[in-house]
Amino acid sequence: MNIDYKKKQDKTTQDDKHSSSFIKLSEDEKREYRRLEAVKELLNTETSYVEDLKIVIEVYIQPLKKCLIIDARTIKLIFSNLEMLNNVNKEFAVAFGYLYKE
C-alpha cells in the first residue's frame, strides 16, 4: 500500500475527515493516512520541544555560566541534565524526521 501522502495531506485535514476525498479512500488508506498524521504530529512536537530546550539553554544556562552569579553546582542542580536531554532529543528528532520522509 503506497499512497501519495503529500496529495492526501493537501486534500484532507484533521477537521475535514468526512469530506468526499477522505470517504473515497479504502480503509487501509484511511488507516495509513491517520498513521502518517500521528507521525507528523509527533515529529512536530519533538521539533518544538528541542527548540524550547535550546531557548532555555541559550537564554538561561549559558548566561548564568558566564556571569558567575551562581556557582556551577547550583546551576547543575537547577537545570540537571537539560543540555544532555537537548542533545538526545535533537538526535531523535533528526532520525525520526529522516524516517518520516522515506
N, CA, C and O atoms as a Tinker XYZ file with bonds, in Angstrom:
   408  protein
     1  N      0.851000   -1.168000    0.000000    73     2
     2  CA     0.000000    0.000000    0.000000    64     1     3
     3  C      0.898000    1.234000    0.000000    63     2     4     5
     4  O      1.588000    1.512000    0.981000    81     3
     5  N      0.882000    1.956000   -1.093000    73     3     6
     6  CA     1.727000    3.132000   -1.209000    64     5     7
     7  C      0.874000    4.310000   -1.642000    63     6     8     9
     8  O      0.641000    4.506000   -2.835000    81     7
     9  N      0.405000    5.099000   -0.676000    73     7    10
    10  CA    -0.406000    6.262000   -1.040000    64     9    11
    11  C      0.475000    7.488000   -1.076000    63    10    12    13
    12  O      1.462000    7.569000   -0.344000    81    11
    13  N      0.137000    8.426000   -1.904000    73    11    14
    14  CA     0.897000    9.652000   -2.004000    64    13    15
    15  C      0.446000   10.567000   -0.880000    63    14    16    17
    16  O     -0.584000   11.233000   -0.990000    81    15
    17  N      1.215000   10.602000    0.199000    73    15    18
    18  CA     0.832000   11.330000    1.404000    64    17    19
    19  C      0.672000   12.821000    1.140000    63    18    20    21
    20  O     -0.261000   13.445000    1.644000    81    19
    21  N      1.570000   13.391000    0.358000    73    19    22
    22  CA     1.516000   14.834000    0.118000    64    21    23
    23  C      0.202000   15.230000   -0.541000    63    22    24    25
    24  O     -0.381000   16.253000   -0.180000    81    23
    25  N     -0.278000   14.442000   -1.501000    73    23    26
    26  CA    -1.558000   14.748000   -2.153000    64    25    27
    27  C     -2.701000   14.609000   -1.160000    63    26    28    29
    28  O     -3.601000   15.449000   -1.122000    81    27
    29  N     -2.667000   13.558000   -0.363000    73    27    30
    30  CA    -3.720000   13.357000    0.639000    64    29    31
    31  C     -3.695000   14.476000    1.671000    63    30    32    33
    32  O     -4.741000   14.927000    2.135000    81    31
    33  N     -2.487000   14.921000    2.028000    73    31    34
    34  CA    -2.344000   15.988000    3.013000    64    33    35
    35  C     -2.982000   17.271000    2.493000    63    34    36    37
    36  O     -3.643000   17.988000    3.245000    81    35
    37  N     -2.786000   17.559000    1.214000    73    35    38
    38  CA    -3.363000   18.770000    0.641000    64    37    39
    39  C     -4.883000   18.689000    0.599000    63    38    40    41
    40  O     -5.561000   19.696000    0.804000    81    39
    41  N     -5.425000   17.501000    0.336000    73    39    42
    42  CA    -6.870000   17.345000    0.180000    64    41    43
    43  C     -7.604000   17.235000    1.510000    63    42    44    45
    44  O     -8.744000   17.682000    1.635000    81    43
    45  N     -6.957000   16.648000    2.488000    73    43    46
    46  CA    -7.662000   16.306000    3.722000    64    45    47
    47  C     -6.950000   16.860000    4.932000    63    46    48    49
    48  O     -5.727000   16.759000    5.024000    81    47
    49  N     -7.688000   17.445000    5.869000    73    47    50
    50  CA    -7.129000   17.932000    7.123000    64    49    51
    51  C     -7.803000   17.201000    8.266000    63    50    52    53
    52  O     -8.752000   16.442000    8.066000    81    51
    53  N     -7.306000   17.438000    9.456000    73    51    54
    54  CA    -7.900000   16.794000   10.630000    64    53    55
    55  C     -9.390000   17.127000   10.747000    63    54    56    57
    56  O    -10.187000   16.256000   11.095000    81    55
    57  N     -9.770000   18.357000   10.465000    73    55    58
    58  CA   -11.158000   18.783000   10.599000    64    57    59
    59  C    -12.018000   18.371000    9.411000    63    58    60    61
    60  O    -13.237000   18.540000    9.433000    81    59
    61  N    -11.391000   17.839000    8.390000    73    59    62
    62  CA   -12.085000   17.584000    7.131000    64    61    63
    63  C    -12.186000   16.085000    6.833000    63    62    64    65
    64  O    -12.271000   15.697000    5.668000    81    63
    65  N    -12.176000   15.255000    7.849000    73    63    66
    66  CA   -12.136000   13.812000    7.643000    64    65    67
    67  C    -13.389000   13.250000    6.992000    63    66    68    69
    68  O    -13.356000   12.136000    6.470000    81    67
    69  N    -14.482000   13.979000    7.007000    73    67    70
    70  CA   -15.710000   13.478000    6.406000    64    69    71
    71  C    -15.931000   14.020000    5.003000    63    70    72    73
    72  O    -16.995000   13.834000    4.413000    81    71
    73  N    -14.911000   14.695000    4.473000    73    71    74
    74  CA   -15.040000   15.216000    3.117000    64    73    75
    75  C    -15.071000   14.064000    2.129000    63    74    76    77
    76  O    -14.714000   12.936000    2.468000    81    75
    77  N    -15.491000   14.343000    0.931000    73    75    78
    78  CA   -15.635000   13.296000   -0.075000    64    77    79
    79  C    -14.304000   12.636000   -0.404000    63    78    80    81
    80  O    -14.276000   11.438000   -0.686000    81    79
    81  N    -13.194000   13.382000   -0.378000    73    79    82
    82  CA   -11.904000   12.777000   -0.701000    64    81    83
    83  C    -11.486000   11.751000    0.351000    63    82    84    85
    84  O    -10.889000   10.730000    0.009000    81    83
    85  N    -11.787000   12.005000    1.615000    73    83    86
    86  CA   -11.441000   11.055000    2.665000    64    85    87
    87  C    -12.366000    9.844000    2.615000    63    86    88    89
    88  O    -11.919000    8.715000    2.812000    81    87
    89  N    -13.638000   10.067000    2.354000    73    87    90
    90  CA   -14.604000    8.980000    2.308000    64    89    91
    91  C    -14.290000    8.014000    1.169000    63    90    92    93
    92  O    -14.567000    6.819000    1.282000    81    91
    93  N    -13.720000    8.510000    0.083000    73    91    94
    94  CA   -13.412000    7.673000   -1.069000    64    93    95
    95  C    -12.206000    6.765000   -0.851000    63    94    96    97
    96  O    -11.982000    5.844000   -1.638000    81    95
    97  N    -11.438000    7.003000    0.186000    73    95    98
    98  CA   -10.266000    6.176000    0.460000    64    97    99
    99  C    -10.695000    4.818000    1.002000    63    98   100   101
   100  O    -11.726000    4.702000    1.665000    81    99
   101  N     -9.901000    3.801000    0.716000    73    99   102
   102  CA   -10.162000    2.486000    1.291000    64   101   103
   103  C     -9.845000    2.539000    2.785000    63   102   104   105
   104  O     -9.219000    3.489000    3.253000    81   103
   105  N    -10.267000    1.542000    3.518000    73   103   106
   106  CA   -10.000000    1.502000    4.963000    64   105   107
   107  C     -8.497000    1.467000    5.239000    63   106   108   109
   108  O     -8.021000    2.104000    6.179000    81   107
   109  N     -7.757000    0.724000    4.424000    73   107   110
   110  CA    -6.299000    0.677000    4.598000    64   109   111
   111  C     -5.674000    2.042000    4.343000    63   110   112   113
   112  O     -4.770000    2.451000    5.071000    81   111
   113  N     -6.137000    2.746000    3.330000    73   111   114
   114  CA    -5.614000    4.080000    3.036000    64   113   115
   115  C     -5.972000    5.066000    4.145000    63   114   116   117
   116  O     -5.164000    5.924000    4.499000    81   115
   117  N     -7.175000    4.946000    4.692000    73   115   118
   118  CA    -7.575000    5.812000    5.805000    64   117   119
   119  C     -6.690000    5.559000    7.023000    63   118   120   121
   120  O     -6.250000    6.494000    7.693000    81   119
   121  N     -6.440000    4.294000    7.294000    73   119   122
   122  CA    -5.599000    3.920000    8.428000    64   121   123
   123  C     -4.175000    4.444000    8.210000    63   122   124   125
   124  O     -3.554000    4.964000    9.138000    81   123
   125  N     -3.662000    4.306000    6.989000    73   123   126
   126  CA    -2.330000    4.808000    6.662000    64   125   127
   127  C     -2.271000    6.331000    6.797000    63   126   128   129
   128  O     -1.298000    6.882000    7.313000    81   127
   129  N     -3.302000    6.987000    6.336000    73   127   130
   130  CA    -3.374000    8.452000    6.437000    64   129   131
   131  C     -3.354000    8.884000    7.903000    63   130   132   133
   132  O     -2.619000    9.800000    8.273000    81   131
   133  N     -4.148000    8.232000    8.724000    73   131   134
   134  CA    -4.194000    8.574000   10.155000    64   133   135
   135  C     -2.849000    8.309000   10.821000    63   134   136   137
   136  O     -2.403000    9.083000   11.669000    81   135
   137  N     -2.208000    7.213000   10.432000    73   135   138
   138  CA    -0.894000    6.879000   10.981000    64   137   139
   139  C      0.113000    7.969000   10.608000    63   138   140   141
   140  O      0.885000    8.423000   11.452000    81   139
   141  N      0.101000    8.378000    9.360000    73   139   142
   142  CA     1.021000    9.421000    8.911000    64   141   143
   143  C      0.744000   10.749000    9.608000    63   142   144   145
   144  O      1.676000   11.490000    9.919000    81   143
   145  N     -0.514000   11.053000    9.854000    73   143   146
   146  CA    -0.868000   12.278000   10.590000    64   145   147
   147  C     -0.328000   12.208000   12.021000    63   146   148   149
   148  O      0.165000   13.210000   12.540000    81   147
   149  N     -0.414000   11.050000   12.658000    73   147   150
   150  CA     0.102000   10.881000   14.017000    64   149   151
   151  C      1.626000   11.033000   14.027000    63   150   152   153
   152  O      2.183000   11.677000   14.916000    81   151
   153  N      2.288000   10.446000   13.046000    73   151   154
   154  CA     3.742000   10.556000   12.940000    64   153   155
   155  C      4.138000   12.013000   12.723000    63   154   156   157
   156  O      5.091000   12.501000   13.331000    81   155
   157  N      3.411000   12.698000   11.862000    73   155   158
   158  CA     3.680000   14.117000   11.591000    64   157   159
   159  C      3.530000   14.935000   12.872000    63   158   160   161
   160  O      4.370000   15.788000   13.159000    81   159
   161  N      2.483000   14.687000   13.634000    73   159   162
   162  CA     2.256000   15.411000   14.890000    64   161   163
   163  C      3.371000   15.124000   15.890000    63   162   164   165
   164  O      3.836000   16.037000   16.572000    81   163
   165  N      3.803000   13.876000   15.984000    73   163   166
   166  CA     4.896000   13.512000   16.891000    64   165   167
   167  C      6.186000   14.224000   16.488000    63   166   168   169
   168  O      6.905000   14.736000   17.346000    81   167
   169  N      6.476000   14.259000   15.205000    73   167   170
   170  CA     7.672000   14.945000   14.725000    64   169   171
   171  C      7.602000   16.443000   15.015000    63   170   172   173
   172  O      8.590000   17.035000   15.450000    81   171
   173  N      6.454000   17.055000   14.780000    73   171   174
   174  CA     6.286000   18.482000   15.068000    64   173   175
   175  C      6.463000   18.779000   16.555000    63   174   176   177
   176  O      7.105000   19.762000   16.927000    81   175
   177  N      5.894000   17.930000   17.395000    73   175   178
   178  CA     6.004000   18.101000   18.841000    64   177   179
   179  C      7.444000   17.957000   19.302000    63   178   180   181
   180  O      7.921000   18.749000   20.114000    81   179
   181  N      8.130000   16.959000   18.791000    73   179   182
   182  CA     9.533000   16.722000   19.158000    64   181   183
   183  C     10.408000   17.889000   18.711000    63   182   184   185
   184  O     11.277000   18.337000   19.460000    81   183
   185  N     10.185000   18.379000   17.506000    73   183   186
   186  CA    10.953000   19.511000   16.989000    64   185   187
   187  C     10.725000   20.755000   17.844000    63   186   188   189
   188  O     11.668000   21.481000   18.156000    81   187
   189  N      9.489000   20.995000   18.216000    73   187   190
   190  CA     9.151000   22.130000   19.065000    64   189   191
   191  C      9.817000   22.004000   20.435000    63   190   192   193
   192  O     10.318000   22.989000   20.976000    81   191
   193  N      9.822000   20.803000   20.991000    73   191   194
   194  CA    10.439000   20.547000   22.290000    64   193   195
   195  C     11.937000   20.848000   22.232000    63   194   196   197
   196  O     12.481000   21.478000   23.139000    81   195
   197  N     12.597000   20.400000   21.175000    73   195   198
   198  CA    14.030000   20.648000   21.015000    64   197   199
   199  C     14.298000   22.150000   20.905000    63   198   200   201
   200  O     15.263000   22.650000   21.483000    81   199
   201  N     13.464000   22.860000   20.178000    73   199   202
   202  CA    13.618000   24.316000   20.063000    64   201   203
   203  C     13.446000   24.991000   21.422000    63   202   204   205
   204  O     14.180000   25.923000   21.749000    81   203
   205  N     12.485000   24.526000   22.209000    73   203   206
   206  CA    12.268000   25.094000   23.548000    64   205   207
   207  C     13.456000   24.823000   24.465000    63   206   208   209
   208  O     13.870000   25.702000   25.220000    81   207
   209  N     14.006000   23.612000   24.403000    73   207   210
   210  CA    15.189000   23.302000   25.208000    64   209   211
   211  C     16.360000   24.191000   24.813000    63   210   212   213
   212  O     17.105000   24.668000   25.669000    81   211
   213  N     16.517000   24.411000   23.518000    73   211   214
   214  CA    17.597000   25.267000   23.027000    64   213   215
   215  C     17.455000   26.689000   23.576000    63   214   216   217
   216  O     18.448000   27.311000   23.953000    81   215
   217  N     16.241000   27.194000   23.621000    73   215   218
   218  CA    15.999000   28.538000   24.158000    64   217   219
   219  C     16.378000   28.604000   25.635000    63   218   220   221
   220  O     17.033000   29.554000   26.064000    81   219
   221  N     15.974000   27.614000   26.406000    73   219   222
   222  CA    16.314000   27.590000   27.831000    64   221   223
   223  C     17.833000   27.582000   28.011000    63   222   224   225
   224  O     18.369000   28.286000   28.867000    81   223
   225  N     18.511000   26.787000   27.204000    73   223   226
   226  CA    19.974000   26.713000   27.306000    64   225   227
   227  C     20.612000   28.046000   26.939000    63   226   228   229
   228  O     21.491000   28.533000   27.649000    81   227
   229  N     20.171000   28.638000   25.827000    73   227   230
   230  CA    20.783000   29.883000   25.354000    64   229   231
   231  C     20.426000   31.097000   26.210000    63   230   232   233
   232  O     21.254000   31.985000   26.412000    81   231
   233  N     19.194000   31.133000   26.710000    73   231   234
   234  CA    18.733000   32.316000   27.443000    64   233   235
   235  C     19.068000   32.247000   28.934000    63   234   236   237
   236  O     19.305000   33.282000   29.558000    81   235
   237  N     19.090000   31.057000   29.505000    73   235   238
   238  CA    19.300000   30.941000   30.944000    64   237   239
   239  C     20.630000   30.287000   31.329000    63   238   240   241
   240  O     21.434000   30.873000   32.055000    81   239
   241  N     20.848000   29.080000   30.840000    73   239   242
   242  CA    22.006000   28.319000   31.319000    64   241   243
   243  C     23.329000   28.967000   30.908000    63   242   244   245
   244  O     24.186000   29.222000   31.755000    81   243
   245  N     23.496000   29.231000   29.619000    73   243   246
   246  CA    24.769000   29.795000   29.153000    64   245   247
   247  C     25.082000   31.148000   29.799000    63   246   248   249
   248  O     26.211000   31.347000   30.249000    81   247
   249  N     24.131000   32.085000   29.864000    73   247   250
   250  CA    24.445000   33.356000   30.543000    64   249   251
   251  C     24.774000   33.177000   32.028000    63   250   252   253
   252  O     25.654000   33.860000   32.552000    81   251
   253  N     24.082000   32.276000   32.698000    73   251   254
   254  CA    24.379000   32.045000   34.118000    64   253   255
   255  C     25.786000   31.482000   34.307000    63   254   256   257
   256  O     26.473000   31.829000   35.268000    81   255
   257  N     26.204000   30.627000   33.406000    73   255   258
   258  CA    27.557000   30.064000   33.495000    64   257   259
   259  C     28.615000   31.140000   33.259000    63   258   260   261
   260  O     29.675000   31.122000   33.885000    81   259
   261  N     28.325000   32.073000   32.359000    73   259   262
   262  CA    29.301000   33.112000   32.010000    64   261   263
   263  C     29.418000   34.195000   33.078000    63   262   264   265
   264  O     30.520000   34.652000   33.380000    81   263
   265  N     28.289000   34.607000   33.651000    73   263   266
   266  CA    28.340000   35.752000   34.571000    64   265   267
   267  C     28.684000   35.358000   36.002000    63   266   268   269
   268  O     28.930000   36.230000   36.836000    81   267
   269  N     28.706000   34.099000   36.293000    73   267   270
   270  CA    29.125000   33.593000   37.608000    64   269   271
   271  C     28.300000   34.135000   38.772000    63   270   272   273
   272  O     28.808000   34.289000   39.883000    81   271
   273  N     27.025000   34.422000   38.510000    73   271   274
   274  CA    26.138000   34.853000   39.600000    64   273   275
   275  C     25.872000   33.685000   40.540000    63   274   276   277
   276  O     25.814000   33.851000   41.759000    81   275
   277  N     25.712000   32.512000   39.960000    73   275   278
   278  CA    25.507000   31.297000   40.753000    64   277   279
   279  C     26.625000   30.313000   40.401000    63   278   280   281
   280  O     27.114000   30.281000   39.272000    81   279
   281  N     27.008000   29.529000   41.376000    73   279   282
   282  CA    28.098000   28.589000   41.128000    64   281   283
   283  C     27.628000   27.426000   40.238000    63   282   284   285
   284  O     26.431000   27.173000   40.102000    81   283
   285  N     28.586000   26.740000   39.648000    73   283   286
   286  CA    28.316000   25.660000   38.696000    64   285   287
   287  C     27.475000   24.546000   39.324000    63   286   288   289
   288  O     26.623000   23.957000   38.659000    81   287
   289  N     27.715000   24.264000   40.586000    73   287   290
   290  CA    26.969000   23.201000   41.281000    64   289   291
   291  C     25.479000   23.553000   41.359000    63   290   292   293
   292  O     24.628000   22.694000   41.127000    81   291
   293  N     25.165000   24.797000   41.682000    73   291   294
   294  CA    23.767000   25.237000   41.778000    64   293   295
   295  C     23.100000   25.222000   40.411000    63   294   296   297
   296  O     21.940000   24.831000   40.283000    81   295
   297  N     23.832000   25.647000   39.396000    73   295   298
   298  CA    23.282000   25.595000   38.029000    64   297   299
   299  C     22.953000   24.160000   37.656000    63   298   300   301
   300  O     21.906000   23.881000   37.072000    81   299
   301  N     23.864000   23.248000   38.002000    73   299   302
   302  CA    23.630000   21.826000   37.704000    64   301   303
   303  C     22.409000   21.304000   38.469000    63   302   304   305
   304  O     21.631000   20.517000   37.930000    81   303
   305  N     22.241000   21.736000   39.712000    73   303   306
   306  CA    21.073000   21.324000   40.492000    64   305   307
   307  C     19.772000   21.851000   39.880000    63   306   308   309
   308  O     18.772000   21.136000   39.821000    81   307
   309  N     19.793000   23.084000   39.435000    73   307   310
   310  CA    18.589000   23.701000   38.878000    64   309   311
   311  C     18.227000   23.098000   37.531000    63   310   312   313
   312  O     17.073000   22.749000   37.281000    81   311
   313  N     19.234000   22.979000   36.660000    73   311   314
   314  CA    18.961000   22.575000   35.282000    64   313   315
   315  C     19.296000   21.121000   35.000000    63   314   316   317
   316  O     19.084000   20.639000   33.887000    81   315
   317  N     19.812000   20.424000   35.989000    73   315   318
   318  CA    20.076000   18.995000   35.920000    64   317   319
   319  C     20.752000   18.602000   34.614000    63   318   320   321
   320  O     21.859000   19.053000   34.322000    81   319
   321  N     20.089000   17.768000   33.835000    73   319   322
   322  CA    20.691000   17.246000   32.604000    64   321   323
   323  C     20.009000   17.816000   31.351000    63   322   324   325
   324  O     19.854000   17.116000   30.350000    81   323
   325  N     19.615000   19.061000   31.414000    73   323   326
   326  CA    18.888000   19.682000   30.307000    64   325   327
   327  C     19.696000   19.698000   29.006000    63   326   328   329
   328  O     19.147000   19.460000   27.931000    81   327
   329  N     20.979000   19.974000   29.103000    73   327   330
   330  CA    21.808000   20.006000   27.898000    64   329   331
   331  C     21.933000   18.615000   27.274000    63   330   332   333
   332  O     21.917000   18.474000   26.051000    81   331
   333  N     22.056000   17.591000   28.120000    73   331   334
   334  CA    22.100000   16.223000   27.611000    64   333   335
   335  C     20.759000   15.854000   26.965000    63   334   336   337
   336  O     20.726000   15.245000   25.896000    81   335
   337  N     19.660000   16.226000   27.620000    73   335   338
   338  CA    18.332000   15.971000   27.046000    64   337   339
   339  C     18.183000   16.638000   25.691000    63   338   340   341
   340  O     17.617000   16.058000   24.764000    81   339
   341  N     18.685000   17.838000   25.580000    73   339   342
   342  CA    18.620000   18.559000   24.312000    64   341   343
   343  C     19.346000   17.782000   23.217000    63   342   344   345
   344  O     18.824000   17.629000   22.113000    81   343
   345  N     20.540000   17.294000   23.519000    73   343   346
   346  CA    21.311000   16.540000   22.526000    64   345   347
   347  C     20.613000   15.252000   22.116000    63   346   348   349
   348  O     20.534000   14.932000   20.930000    81   347
   349  N     20.113000   14.524000   23.087000    73   347   350
   350  CA    19.432000   13.261000   22.801000    64   349   351
   351  C     18.165000   13.501000   21.973000    63   350   352   353
   352  O     17.920000   12.807000   20.986000    81   351
   353  N     17.371000   14.480000   22.378000    73   351   354
   354  CA    16.128000   14.751000   21.659000    64   353   355
   355  C     16.382000   15.322000   20.267000    63   354   356   357
   356  O     15.613000   15.073000   19.339000    81   355
   357  N     17.449000   16.078000   20.125000    73   355   358
   358  CA    17.807000   16.616000   18.812000    64   357   359
   359  C     18.145000   15.457000   17.860000    63   358   360   361
   360  O     17.687000   15.427000   16.718000    81   359
   361  N     18.953000   14.506000   18.347000    73   359   362
   362  CA    19.299000   13.338000   17.532000    64   361   363
   363  C     18.050000   12.531000   17.188000    63   362   364   365
   364  O     17.892000   12.070000   16.057000    81   363
   365  N     17.173000   12.366000   18.160000    73   363   366
   366  CA    15.930000   11.623000   17.924000    64   365   367
   367  C     15.077000   12.317000   16.864000    63   366   368   369
   368  O     14.558000   11.665000   15.959000    81   367
   369  N     14.932000   13.640000   16.976000    73   367   370
   370  CA    14.112000   14.384000   16.018000    64   369   371
   371  C     14.686000   14.276000   14.608000    63   370   372   373
   372  O     13.940000   14.127000   13.641000    81   371
   373  N     16.002000   14.351000   14.493000    73   371   374
   374  CA    16.636000   14.233000   13.175000    64   373   375
   375  C     16.403000   12.836000   12.602000    63   374   376   377
   376  O     16.009000   12.695000   11.444000    81   375
   377  N     16.645000   11.810000   13.408000    73   375   378
   378  CA    16.446000   10.434000   12.946000    64   377   379
   379  C     14.987000   10.174000   12.610000    63   378   380   381
   380  O     14.675000    9.545000   11.599000    81   379
   381  N     14.111000   10.656000   13.453000    73   379   382
   382  CA    12.674000   10.463000   13.242000    64   381   383
   383  C     12.217000   11.186000   11.978000    63   382   384   385
   384  O     11.421000   10.655000   11.203000    81   383
   385  N     12.727000   12.400000   11.777000    73   383   386
   386  CA    12.398000   13.165000   10.578000    64   385   387
   387  C     12.887000   12.469000    9.329000    63   386   388   389
   388  O     12.215000   12.489000    8.298000    81   387
   389  N     14.037000   11.861000    9.413000    73   387   390
   390  CA    14.591000   11.110000    8.277000    64   389   391
   391  C     13.684000    9.928000    7.927000    63   390   392   393
   392  O     13.383000    9.692000    6.757000    81   391
   393  N     13.259000    9.199000    8.942000    73   391   394
   394  CA    12.383000    8.045000    8.710000    64   393   395
   395  C     11.022000    8.493000    8.166000    63   394   396   397
   396  O     10.441000    7.831000    7.307000    81   395
   397  N     10.528000    9.609000    8.670000    73   395   398
   398  CA     9.227000   10.125000    8.236000    64   397   399
   399  C      9.234000   10.474000    6.756000    63   398   400   401
   400  O      8.234000   10.275000    6.067000    81   399
   401  N     10.347000   10.989000    6.266000    73   399   402
   402  CA    10.425000   11.428000    4.871000    64   401   403
   403  C     10.534000   10.264000    3.893000    63   402   404   405
   404  O     10.282000   10.440000    2.701000    81   403
   405  N     10.902000    9.085000    4.369000    73   403   406
   406  CA    11.040000    7.929000    3.473000    64   405   407
   407  C      9.712000    7.408000    3.012000    63   406   408
   408  O      9.658000    6.440000    2.254000    81   407
